Each structure stands twice: as structure tokens, then as C-alpha cells.
Amino acid sequence: MAQFGELEAAIMDAVWAAGKPLRVREVLERLSRDPEPAYNTVHTVTEILHRKGWLSKEKDGRAFRYGATRSREDYVAGLMGEALAVAENRTATLARFVQQMPHGEAEELHRLLDQAVAREASK
Amino acid sequence: MIVAAILFVYAALLSTVAPRLLRGAHWAERAPRLGIVVWQVLGASALSAAVLAGLALSVPTVRVSTDLAELLQACVMALTAQYATPGGASAGAAGAVLALAVLGRVAWCTGAALLRIRRERQTHREVLDIVGRPDTARGLVILDHEEPAAYCLPGRHRRTVITTGALRALAADDQLEAVLAHERAHQAERHDAVLAWAQALARAFPRVPLFHIAEAEIGRLVEMRADDVAAARSGRLTTAAALLAVAGGSAPAVALSAGGSTAARRVRRLIEPHRPLSRLRIAAGSLTAVIALAVPLLVVGGPAAAATQLNYCPDGTPAAQVTTMR
């Protein structure tokens, strides 16, 4: 499945950009990929995304339309929730660069940093 | 029996007194890598002392011999002698249970923690690979999000992730370079494995002060170590500015731990004059760590070595006969 990873992302991009459910043919038209993937490949990967819960599927005449179940922002917010988890339970799952700090503390440190930079410059 | 008692006391001191003395030690911030090693050694030493104490109770010291048959026979003799008395038998059983319980608990909790971490990383990565925008030139994944944040998803399929908010907050390219150097240091030194191990031990023995203090201290020290690597590349003030840019952008309601946040301590540490620990002191610290690690083995090994001089097998036993027949 690994080789489908990029195609999955591209298909989701196309559906999100369209803002409405698309047929596989329409998805294919909106993929600006070189070489253009085969219809069957796109169909297969779209089905995989449907099975994974990324896309909903509704009947439209003789074909199906696939729509995003959640917005991209929803997913990003979910990831950020994991990455910024406020609680001090240090999970080893992610290594975050730095935790958020309270406003007062940050201001005080900005001041100290400016002084240090000024000292460095005057040397 | 004395060996077991010494080991028990040693394990108890390491688990309760030592972490209180070492917590927040200033030298550790000046040599974070040594600090990490010392905390790891404390844990390993306390664990091995507890396991060896259990074994020392259940297995009597046996004369070491080059002849396998003789050695086995001596073992059997010594074991029967110990387990013939009710006191000896129950002490032996308790020791065996203790040793097995400690080993089993460590194995179980580490296995569970590693599996959980792997699963969480995998689900996170699956979503990330679809919603993130890869920036192959800089080896990054960019997330469209206002809040500044940067993190890495460690492991074999690692990803370094940064939000558009953080990219905007980082004023200059050299600050971004500091962020990346920090994340690369985590990956190069396998800090995720160090943290996973510390976390597993803390969960395995939640009542032992050593392990949860060690987890918190190691968590702090790996960040400082990565900061030092980033600072060596991009400069200390640049790294401090990068930390501030990402940490202080938009502050949600953050629960502040006592004595200021770790983030603030890290920034202060980079702004203040840099005073790394001298080589001599690092060498002394490393030597202490080696000794702490060796103590349980020496305590067990000493009597065992002395026992090579003893003859456990009374005359007329099969082992003695075997030797006489030769």
C-alpha cells in the first residue's frame, strides 16, 4: 500500500479543493500528476480511502460520488491536539520542539534575550 | 543471606534517597548527556540489585569448578542443604518470586509501552501523510495551522513536522535551522528510545520515586542536550530566539508546573553564559556511574569468588566419590 500514499494525499487534496463529492472520473481530471495515473488505480485508491473512513460514498445514477467525511482542518486540528497535548504526561510518541509557555513568562524572556543580543552586538 | 541484605539496602537507597539528592542538580544542566546517563544507570543499577538480591536468596553460593558434573552435584548439594530447613526454603522461594516478578514486570511493561507507542505513531503518520504538505528540499512536513508548533515523529519512518504558524514566527532562516538541528539531534541520539524506556519503568513501578523522578529529569535533559547540539550549530542566542518564537507565539491556558515551565528554563539556560562542565568533572561523573552499575555485580561476585575455595560436598557423597575414582 505504501506506493499509494502519495496518490491518497493527491486524491484527498482534489476532493477537498472541489468542496463537493466527486466521481472517480472527475477526481482523475483534477489530479495534475505526471504520468497521469490509470482510471483503475484511482478507483482502487478511492475505494481504499472510503474503507479507511476518509471518503463517504453515495450513489449517483450509475456511478458513485465520493466526498470528504471531514475537512482537512479537522484532521490537522486532531494532529495538533496530539502534538500540543498540554498535560505533562510525557508520551514518547512525539518529540515536540518546545511546549507552549504562559504569556508573562515569554515576555520576560524576550526582554532578557534582547538584552543579551545587544550585549553580544556591543562586544 | 548477607549478600541479599546488602543488595536490598542498596536497591532501596538508590530508589528513594538518591533521586531526591540528584533531582534538579545543576551540574546535569551543564552536562545534559552525562545527566541522562546517570539517571539511566541509577535505574539499571537499582533493578539489577533487586533481581540479584532475589537470586542470592534463592540460590546458595556454589563452589565454582571446571568439572561440569562436579559443579552440578555441588549445586544440588547446596540447594538441598538450604531447602532442607523451612526458613531456608521460604527465603529461597521469596527470593525467586522477587527476582521473577521484577524481571517479568519490566519485560511486560516495556513490551506494552513499545507496542502502544508504535501504534500511536503509525496512526499519527497515516493522517499526517495525507494532510501534511511535504517539503522535500528541507526534509519537512508542513501543516497548515495558525498555532506555532514543531515536533518530530521518531522511528524508522520519521517525520519532522512544522506548522505554517511556526514558519511565520521564526524570523530568520537560521532560527529554522536551529529547530531542525534540535530535531535531528533527538533522532541521531535516539532520544525517543531513551524516553520510552524511562516511561516504561515509571509505569512498571509507579510507587518507586526513582523511576518517575528519572522520567521527568530525563525528559528535561534530552531537550537541553538537543538544544546544545542546535546551539553549537546555530548559536545559543539564535536557538533561544527560535525556542521563544515557537513557544511564546500564542499562549493557550497552559498549566504551569512549579518553578516555571521547562521551556522557560531552557531559554534562560541558552541566554545565560554557557558554562559546560569541565572534562575532569565529566570523567569523574562517568566513573561514578560505572561504579554504581558495578556494585551489585561485585557484591554478588565477591562471595562467589571466595566460595571457589570452599568445599561444599562432604566426603562420601557421589560427587566426592566421582572425584576420588579418577
Short mmCIF file of C-alpha atoms in Angstrom, two decimals:
data_model
loop_
_atom_site.label_atom_id
_atom_site.label_comp_id
_atom_site.label_asym_id
_atom_site.label_seq_id
_atom_site.Cartn_x
_atom_site.Cartn_y
_atom_site.Cartn_z
CA MET A 1 0.00 0.00 0.00
CA ALA A 2 2.97 2.28 0.60
CA GLN A 3 3.17 3.25 -3.07
CA PHE A 4 -0.40 4.56 -2.88
CA GLY A 5 0.49 7.02 -0.13
CA GLU A 6 1.15 9.97 -2.40
CA LEU A 7 -1.86 9.18 -4.54
CA GLU A 8 -4.07 9.04 -1.46
CA ALA A 9 -2.91 12.51 -0.48
CA ALA A 10 -3.45 13.81 -4.02
CA ILE A 11 -6.97 12.38 -4.20
CA MET A 12 -7.93 13.88 -0.84
CA ASP A 13 -6.49 17.22 -1.99
CA ALA A 14 -8.66 17.07 -5.11
CA VAL A 15 -11.83 16.26 -3.14
CA TRP A 16 -11.14 18.95 -0.53
CA ALA A 17 -10.36 21.53 -3.21
CA ALA A 18 -13.57 20.70 -5.08
CA GLY A 19 -15.60 21.14 -1.92
CA LYS A 20 -18.23 18.68 -3.12
CA PRO A 21 -18.47 14.91 -3.74
CA LEU A 22 -16.76 13.84 -6.96
CA ARG A 23 -16.99 10.88 -9.33
CA VAL A 24 -13.81 8.92 -9.91
CA ARG A 25 -13.65 10.37 -13.44
CA GLU A 26 -13.79 13.90 -12.00
CA VAL A 27 -11.13 13.07 -9.43
CA LEU A 28 -8.89 11.82 -12.22
CA GLU A 29 -9.40 15.06 -14.19
CA ARG A 30 -8.37 17.15 -11.19
CA LEU A 31 -5.21 15.21 -10.45
CA SER A 32 -2.39 17.11 -12.05
CA ARG A 33 0.07 14.28 -11.92
CA ASP A 34 2.64 13.20 -14.41
CA PRO A 35 2.33 10.49 -15.62
CA GLU A 36 -1.43 10.52 -15.28
CA PRO A 37 -2.49 7.50 -13.21
CA ALA A 38 -4.81 4.90 -14.72
CA TYR A 39 -8.54 5.17 -14.04
CA ASN A 40 -8.49 1.78 -12.31
CA THR A 41 -5.69 2.80 -9.97
CA VAL A 42 -7.51 5.96 -8.95
CA HIS A 43 -10.69 3.95 -8.48
CA THR A 44 -8.90 1.42 -6.27
CA VAL A 45 -7.23 4.07 -4.11
CA THR A 46 -10.50 5.99 -3.79
CA GLU A 47 -12.14 2.81 -2.54
CA ILE A 48 -9.29 2.32 -0.06
CA LEU A 49 -9.86 5.85 1.25
CA HIS A 50 -13.56 5.08 1.55
CA ARG A 51 -12.82 1.92 3.54
CA LYS A 52 -10.44 3.83 5.81
CA GLY A 53 -13.20 6.34 6.54
CA TRP A 54 -11.70 9.33 4.73
CA LEU A 55 -14.35 9.43 1.97
CA SER A 56 -18.09 8.89 2.02
CA LYS A 57 -19.71 7.18 -0.95
CA GLU A 58 -23.13 7.90 -2.40
CA LYS A 59 -24.87 6.53 -5.47
CA ASP A 60 -25.40 8.99 -8.31
CA GLY A 61 -27.09 7.42 -11.33
CA ARG A 62 -24.94 4.51 -12.43
CA ALA A 63 -21.75 5.78 -10.74
CA PHE A 64 -20.71 6.77 -7.26
CA ARG A 65 -19.69 10.10 -5.83
CA TYR A 66 -17.03 10.32 -3.13
CA GLY A 67 -17.00 13.17 -0.64
CA ALA A 68 -14.68 14.04 2.25
CA THR A 69 -16.10 12.94 5.61
CA ARG A 70 -14.18 15.61 7.50
CA SER A 71 -12.39 18.79 6.47
CA ARG A 72 -8.63 18.99 6.26
CA GLU A 73 -8.69 21.48 9.14
CA ASP A 74 -10.41 18.87 11.32
CA TYR A 75 -7.64 16.39 10.73
CA VAL A 76 -4.92 18.98 11.27
CA ALA A 77 -6.60 20.04 14.50
CA GLY A 78 -6.59 16.40 15.59
CA LEU A 79 -2.87 16.08 14.90
CA MET A 80 -2.14 19.33 16.69
CA GLY A 81 -4.17 18.13 19.65
CA GLU A 82 -1.79 15.20 19.93
CA ALA A 83 1.29 17.28 19.30
CA LEU A 84 0.43 20.07 21.72
CA ALA A 85 -1.17 17.94 24.43
CA VAL A 86 -0.99 20.30 27.36
CA ALA A 87 -0.93 17.66 30.06
CA GLU A 88 2.54 16.94 31.36
CA ASN A 89 2.23 13.22 30.62
CA ARG A 90 5.33 12.91 28.55
CA THR A 91 4.44 10.44 25.94
CA ALA A 92 7.38 9.18 23.98
CA THR A 93 5.20 9.06 20.87
CA LEU A 94 6.15 12.52 19.65
CA ALA A 95 9.10 14.71 20.41
CA ARG A 96 7.86 18.25 20.39
CA PHE A 97 10.35 21.05 19.92
CA VAL A 98 9.09 23.09 22.83
CA GLN A 99 5.95 23.35 24.88
CA GLN A 100 3.87 26.48 24.94
CA MET A 101 4.67 28.86 27.75
CA PRO A 102 2.49 31.42 29.52
CA HIS A 103 2.42 34.91 28.09
CA GLY A 104 4.08 36.68 31.04
CA GLU A 105 6.97 34.28 31.06
CA ALA A 106 7.53 34.67 27.32
CA GLU A 107 7.57 38.48 27.56
CA GLU A 108 10.13 38.41 30.35
CA LEU A 109 12.34 36.07 28.34
CA HIS A 110 12.02 38.20 25.19
CA ARG A 111 13.32 41.12 27.22
CA LEU A 112 16.27 39.10 28.56
CA LEU A 113 17.05 37.83 25.08
CA ASP A 114 17.03 41.35 23.61
CA GLN A 115 19.47 42.48 26.31
CA ALA A 116 21.75 39.52 25.62
CA VAL A 117 21.67 40.19 21.86
CA ALA A 118 22.51 43.86 22.50
CA ARG A 119 25.43 42.87 24.74
CA GLU A 120 26.69 40.46 22.09
CA ALA A 121 26.47 43.17 19.42
CA SER A 122 28.34 45.77 21.51
CA LYS A 123 31.27 43.43 22.12
CA MET B 1 21.82 -14.03 53.24
CA ILE B 2 24.16 -11.13 53.96
CA VAL B 3 24.68 -10.63 50.25
CA ALA B 4 20.93 -10.41 49.72
CA ALA B 5 20.53 -7.95 52.59
CA ILE B 6 23.28 -5.67 51.27
CA LEU B 7 21.71 -5.69 47.81
CA PHE B 8 18.26 -4.93 49.20
CA VAL B 9 19.55 -1.94 51.16
CA TYR B 10 21.48 -0.73 48.11
CA ALA B 11 18.40 -1.01 45.87
CA ALA B 12 16.25 0.77 48.46
CA LEU B 13 18.73 3.65 48.86
CA LEU B 14 19.00 4.07 45.08
CA SER B 15 15.22 4.07 44.70
CA THR B 16 14.39 6.58 47.40
CA VAL B 17 17.30 8.69 48.64
CA ALA B 18 19.45 9.03 45.52
CA PRO B 19 16.77 10.57 43.25
CA ARG B 20 15.89 13.19 45.86
CA LEU B 21 19.53 14.20 46.15
CA LEU B 22 20.05 14.33 42.39
CA ARG B 23 16.79 15.92 41.26
CA GLY B 24 17.31 19.27 39.57
CA ALA B 25 21.07 19.02 40.05
CA HIS B 26 22.78 22.00 38.49
CA TRP B 27 25.67 20.04 37.04
CA ALA B 28 23.24 17.94 34.98
CA GLU B 29 22.09 21.04 33.10
CA ARG B 30 25.72 21.86 32.36
CA ALA B 31 26.37 18.35 31.05
CA PRO B 32 22.98 17.02 30.00
CA ARG B 33 24.34 13.93 28.30
CA LEU B 34 26.12 12.82 31.47
CA GLY B 35 22.94 13.60 33.40
CA ILE B 36 20.88 11.32 31.14
CA VAL B 37 23.40 8.51 31.55
CA VAL B 38 23.48 8.91 35.34
CA TRP B 39 19.68 8.66 35.60
CA GLN B 40 19.68 5.61 33.35
CA VAL B 41 22.44 4.00 35.40
CA LEU B 42 20.57 4.61 38.66
CA GLY B 43 17.54 2.79 37.28
CA ALA B 44 19.51 -0.11 35.82
CA SER B 45 21.56 -0.48 38.99
CA ALA B 46 18.54 -0.47 41.30
CA LEU B 47 16.79 -3.04 39.13
CA SER B 48 19.77 -5.35 38.88
CA ALA B 49 20.39 -5.08 42.64
CA ALA B 50 16.78 -6.12 43.34
CA VAL B 51 16.93 -9.04 40.89
CA LEU B 52 20.32 -10.22 42.17
CA ALA B 53 19.13 -9.94 45.78
CA GLY B 54 16.26 -12.27 44.94
CA LEU B 55 18.61 -14.68 43.21
CA ALA B 56 21.08 -14.55 46.08
CA LEU B 57 18.28 -15.60 48.43
CA SER B 58 17.10 -18.46 46.28
CA VAL B 59 20.40 -19.82 45.01
CA PRO B 60 23.12 -20.53 47.56
CA THR B 61 26.68 -19.73 46.65
CA VAL B 62 28.22 -22.68 44.93
CA ARG B 63 31.78 -23.79 44.58
CA VAL B 64 32.89 -22.99 41.07
CA SER B 65 34.51 -25.91 39.36
CA THR B 66 35.81 -26.73 35.94
CA ASP B 67 34.21 -30.16 36.01
CA LEU B 68 30.59 -29.79 34.94
CA ALA B 69 29.35 -32.95 36.66
CA GLU B 70 31.03 -31.90 39.87
CA LEU B 71 29.63 -28.39 39.62
CA LEU B 72 26.09 -29.66 39.13
CA GLN B 73 26.48 -32.02 42.02
CA ALA B 74 27.74 -29.23 44.25
CA CYS B 75 24.75 -27.13 43.23
CA VAL B 76 22.37 -29.92 44.12
CA MET B 77 24.06 -30.46 47.46
CA ALA B 78 23.99 -26.79 48.37
CA LEU B 79 20.40 -26.42 47.24
CA THR B 80 19.23 -29.46 49.22
CA ALA B 81 21.07 -28.16 52.26
CA GLN B 82 19.33 -24.80 52.04
CA TYR B 83 15.88 -26.07 51.21
CA ALA B 84 16.02 -28.78 53.90
CA THR B 85 15.25 -26.14 56.54
CA PRO B 86 11.81 -24.47 56.40
CA GLY B 87 13.31 -20.99 56.87
CA GLY B 88 15.80 -21.53 54.08
CA ALA B 89 13.11 -22.85 51.78
CA SER B 90 10.74 -19.93 52.29
CA ALA B 91 13.53 -17.36 51.93
CA GLY B 92 14.58 -19.11 48.75
CA ALA B 93 11.04 -19.13 47.40
CA ALA B 94 10.52 -15.45 48.28
CA GLY B 95 13.80 -14.55 46.59
CA ALA B 96 12.90 -16.42 43.43
CA VAL B 97 9.47 -14.79 43.34
CA LEU B 98 11.00 -11.33 43.77
CA ALA B 99 13.57 -11.83 41.03
CA LEU B 100 10.99 -13.20 38.60
CA ALA B 101 8.44 -10.53 39.50
CA VAL B 102 10.87 -7.67 38.83
CA LEU B 103 12.10 -9.18 35.57
CA GLY B 104 8.59 -10.06 34.42
CA ARG B 105 7.21 -6.63 35.25
CA VAL B 106 9.98 -4.87 33.34
CA ALA B 107 9.56 -7.10 30.31
CA TRP B 108 5.78 -6.79 30.31
CA CYS B 109 5.63 -3.03 30.77
CA THR B 110 8.39 -2.29 28.27
CA GLY B 111 6.73 -4.50 25.69
CA ALA B 112 3.34 -2.87 26.26
CA ALA B 113 4.80 0.65 26.11
CA LEU B 114 6.72 -0.03 22.91
CA LEU B 115 3.65 -1.51 21.21
CA ARG B 116 1.45 1.39 22.26
CA ILE B 117 3.98 3.96 21.10
CA ARG B 118 4.36 2.22 17.75
CA ARG B 119 0.61 2.10 17.21
CA GLU B 120 0.13 5.77 18.14
CA ARG B 121 2.94 6.82 15.82
CA GLN B 122 1.52 4.81 12.97
CA THR B 123 -1.97 6.32 13.21
CA HIS B 124 -0.49 9.79 13.54
CA ARG B 125 1.71 9.23 10.49
CA GLU B 126 -1.13 7.92 8.36
CA VAL B 127 -3.12 11.10 8.90
CA LEU B 128 -0.02 13.29 8.59
CA ASP B 129 0.92 11.81 5.21
CA ILE B 130 -2.44 12.80 3.77
CA VAL B 131 -2.99 16.25 5.28
CA GLY B 132 0.61 17.47 5.50
CA ARG B 133 2.46 19.17 2.67
CA PRO B 134 5.87 17.59 2.14
CA ASP B 135 8.79 20.00 1.72
CA THR B 136 11.35 17.58 0.36
CA ALA B 137 14.04 20.23 -0.08
CA ARG B 138 14.22 20.86 3.66
CA GLY B 139 13.11 17.39 4.75
CA LEU B 140 9.96 18.73 6.40
CA VAL B 141 6.26 18.17 6.50
CA ILE B 142 4.28 21.41 6.73
CA LEU B 143 0.88 21.59 8.40
CA ASP B 144 -1.46 24.48 7.64
CA HIS B 145 -2.17 25.68 11.13
CA GLU B 146 -2.08 29.08 12.81
CA GLU B 147 -0.60 27.95 16.09
CA PRO B 148 3.20 27.72 16.05
CA ALA B 149 4.44 24.22 16.73
CA ALA B 150 7.25 21.94 15.66
CA TYR B 151 7.67 18.30 16.51
CA CYS B 152 9.11 15.11 15.19
CA LEU B 153 7.59 11.72 14.81
CA PRO B 154 10.51 9.45 15.62
CA GLY B 155 11.18 5.95 14.43
CA ARG B 156 12.05 4.27 11.19
CA HIS B 157 9.62 6.37 9.09
CA ARG B 158 10.42 9.58 10.85
CA ARG B 159 8.91 12.93 10.00
CA THR B 160 9.84 16.42 11.10
CA VAL B 161 6.69 18.50 11.24
CA ILE B 162 6.30 22.25 11.43
CA THR B 163 3.19 24.41 11.22
CA THR B 164 2.80 27.40 8.95
CA GLY B 165 2.31 29.41 12.15
CA ALA B 166 5.77 28.38 13.35
CA LEU B 167 7.36 29.11 9.96
CA ARG B 168 5.92 32.61 10.15
CA ALA B 169 7.04 33.08 13.77
CA LEU B 170 10.63 32.04 13.05
CA ALA B 171 12.06 35.35 11.96
CA ALA B 172 15.09 34.10 10.08
CA ASP B 173 16.32 31.03 8.27
CA ASP B 174 18.98 30.39 10.89
CA GLN B 175 16.24 30.04 13.51
CA LEU B 176 14.53 27.38 11.41
CA GLU B 177 17.92 25.76 11.03
CA ALA B 178 18.18 25.65 14.85
CA VAL B 179 14.79 23.95 15.09
CA LEU B 180 15.84 21.34 12.54
CA ALA B 181 19.21 20.75 14.22
CA HIS B 182 17.37 20.20 17.51
CA GLU B 183 15.07 17.61 15.95
CA ARG B 184 17.95 15.90 14.17
CA ALA B 185 19.81 15.61 17.49
CA HIS B 186 16.81 13.82 19.00
CA GLN B 187 16.83 11.40 16.12
CA ALA B 188 20.58 10.86 15.96
CA GLU B 189 20.85 10.11 19.69
CA ARG B 190 17.67 8.01 19.78
CA HIS B 191 16.10 10.15 22.49
CA ASP B 192 12.74 8.57 21.71
CA ALA B 193 14.07 5.18 22.84
CA VAL B 194 15.61 6.75 25.95
CA LEU B 195 12.26 8.35 26.81
CA ALA B 196 10.25 5.21 26.02
CA TRP B 197 12.43 3.19 28.37
CA ALA B 198 12.18 5.77 31.16
CA GLN B 199 8.43 5.94 30.68
CA ALA B 200 8.04 2.15 30.73
CA LEU B 201 9.97 1.88 34.02
CA ALA B 202 7.92 4.67 35.59
CA ARG B 203 4.72 2.84 34.66
CA ALA B 204 6.08 -0.54 35.73
CA PHE B 205 6.91 0.67 39.26
CA PRO B 206 4.65 3.67 39.90
CA ARG B 207 5.38 3.75 43.62
CA VAL B 208 9.14 3.85 43.34
CA PRO B 209 10.21 7.52 43.47
CA LEU B 210 13.36 6.87 41.44
CA PHE B 211 11.56 5.96 38.25
CA HIS B 212 9.11 8.81 37.98
CA ILE B 213 11.71 11.38 39.00
CA ALA B 214 14.08 9.84 36.44
CA GLU B 215 11.40 10.06 33.75
CA ALA B 216 10.84 13.77 34.37
CA GLU B 217 14.55 14.55 34.63
CA ILE B 218 15.44 12.59 31.50
CA GLY B 219 12.60 14.33 29.64
CA ARG B 220 14.09 17.70 30.58
CA LEU B 221 17.70 16.73 29.94
CA VAL B 222 17.17 15.29 26.43
CA GLU B 223 15.66 18.65 25.43
CA MET B 224 18.67 20.51 26.85
CA ARG B 225 21.03 18.14 25.11
CA ALA B 226 19.26 18.74 21.77
CA ASP B 227 19.34 22.48 22.48
CA ASP B 228 23.11 22.27 22.97
CA VAL B 229 23.54 20.50 19.64
CA ALA B 230 21.38 23.12 17.92
CA ALA B 231 23.28 25.90 19.69
CA ALA B 232 26.65 24.53 18.60
CA ARG B 233 25.42 24.86 15.02
CA SER B 234 23.29 27.98 15.03
CA GLY B 235 24.47 29.87 18.10
CA ARG B 236 22.97 29.96 21.60
CA LEU B 237 21.03 33.19 21.21
CA THR B 238 19.60 32.14 17.85
CA THR B 239 18.45 28.87 19.38
CA ALA B 240 16.92 30.73 22.33
CA ALA B 241 15.09 33.02 19.90
CA ALA B 242 13.79 30.01 17.95
CA LEU B 243 12.52 28.41 21.16
CA LEU B 244 10.77 31.62 22.14
CA ALA B 245 9.26 32.08 18.72
CA VAL B 246 7.67 28.65 18.74
CA ALA B 247 6.78 28.52 22.43
CA GLY B 248 5.52 32.01 23.04
CA GLY B 249 3.54 32.68 19.88
CA SER B 250 0.01 32.22 21.03
CA ALA B 251 -0.24 31.01 24.57
CA PRO B 252 -3.27 28.94 25.40
CA ALA B 253 -4.14 28.27 29.01
CA VAL B 254 -1.05 26.34 29.97
CA ALA B 255 -0.85 24.55 33.27
CA LEU B 256 2.37 25.85 34.72
CA SER B 257 4.49 23.41 36.64
CA ALA B 258 6.07 24.64 39.86
CA GLY B 259 9.19 26.73 39.42
CA GLY B 260 8.44 27.83 35.87
CA SER B 261 7.99 25.77 32.74
CA THR B 262 10.72 23.59 31.30
CA ALA B 263 10.52 25.71 28.16
CA ALA B 264 11.37 28.86 30.12
CA ARG B 265 14.25 27.12 31.90
CA ARG B 266 15.64 26.03 28.54
CA VAL B 267 15.52 29.56 27.14
CA ARG B 268 17.17 31.04 30.23
CA ARG B 269 19.87 28.42 30.08
CA LEU B 270 20.73 29.44 26.50
CA ILE B 271 20.72 33.16 27.30
CA GLU B 272 22.88 32.87 30.41
CA PRO B 273 26.63 32.50 29.87
CA HIS B 274 27.44 28.96 28.76
CA ARG B 275 29.48 27.06 31.33
CA PRO B 276 29.80 23.41 30.26
CA LEU B 277 31.11 21.01 32.87
CA SER B 278 34.89 20.51 32.75
CA ARG B 279 36.28 17.35 31.21
CA LEU B 280 37.68 16.28 34.56
CA ARG B 281 34.30 16.50 36.24
CA ILE B 282 32.61 14.67 33.37
CA ALA B 283 35.20 11.91 33.71
CA ALA B 284 34.61 11.75 37.47
CA GLY B 285 30.86 11.59 36.93
CA SER B 286 31.19 8.84 34.35
CA LEU B 287 33.43 6.85 36.69
CA THR B 288 30.85 7.17 39.49
CA ALA B 289 28.20 5.89 37.10
CA VAL B 290 30.32 2.88 36.17
CA ILE B 291 30.90 2.11 39.86
CA ALA B 292 27.18 2.39 40.66
CA LEU B 293 26.47 -0.03 37.85
CA ALA B 294 29.19 -2.46 39.02
CA VAL B 295 28.31 -2.51 42.74
CA PRO B 296 25.51 -5.13 42.58
CA LEU B 297 27.67 -7.44 40.47
CA LEU B 298 30.64 -7.05 42.80
CA VAL B 299 28.52 -7.72 45.87
CA VAL B 300 27.31 -10.96 44.31
CA GLY B 301 30.58 -11.82 42.62
CA GLY B 302 32.78 -11.36 45.70
CA PRO B 303 31.39 -14.20 47.81
CA ALA B 304 31.04 -16.38 44.75
CA ALA B 305 34.72 -15.96 44.04
CA ALA B 306 35.56 -16.67 47.68
CA ALA B 307 33.42 -19.77 47.51
CA THR B 308 35.75 -21.33 44.99
CA GLN B 309 38.00 -22.01 47.97
CA LEU B 310 35.32 -23.88 49.89
CA ASN B 311 34.36 -27.50 49.69
CA TYR B 312 30.63 -27.87 50.00
CA CYS B 313 30.49 -31.56 49.37
CA PRO B 314 31.01 -33.76 52.41
CA ASP B 315 33.07 -36.92 51.95
CA GLY B 316 31.21 -39.97 50.79
CA THR B 317 28.82 -38.04 48.55
CA PRO B 318 28.57 -39.14 44.94
CA ALA B 319 30.47 -36.07 43.79
CA ALA B 320 33.33 -36.78 46.15
CA GLN B 321 33.37 -40.38 45.02
CA VAL B 322 33.44 -39.37 41.40
CA THR B 323 36.48 -37.25 42.09
CA THR B 324 38.23 -39.94 44.09
CA MET B 325 37.67 -42.56 41.41
CA ARG B 326 39.61 -40.58 38.90
#
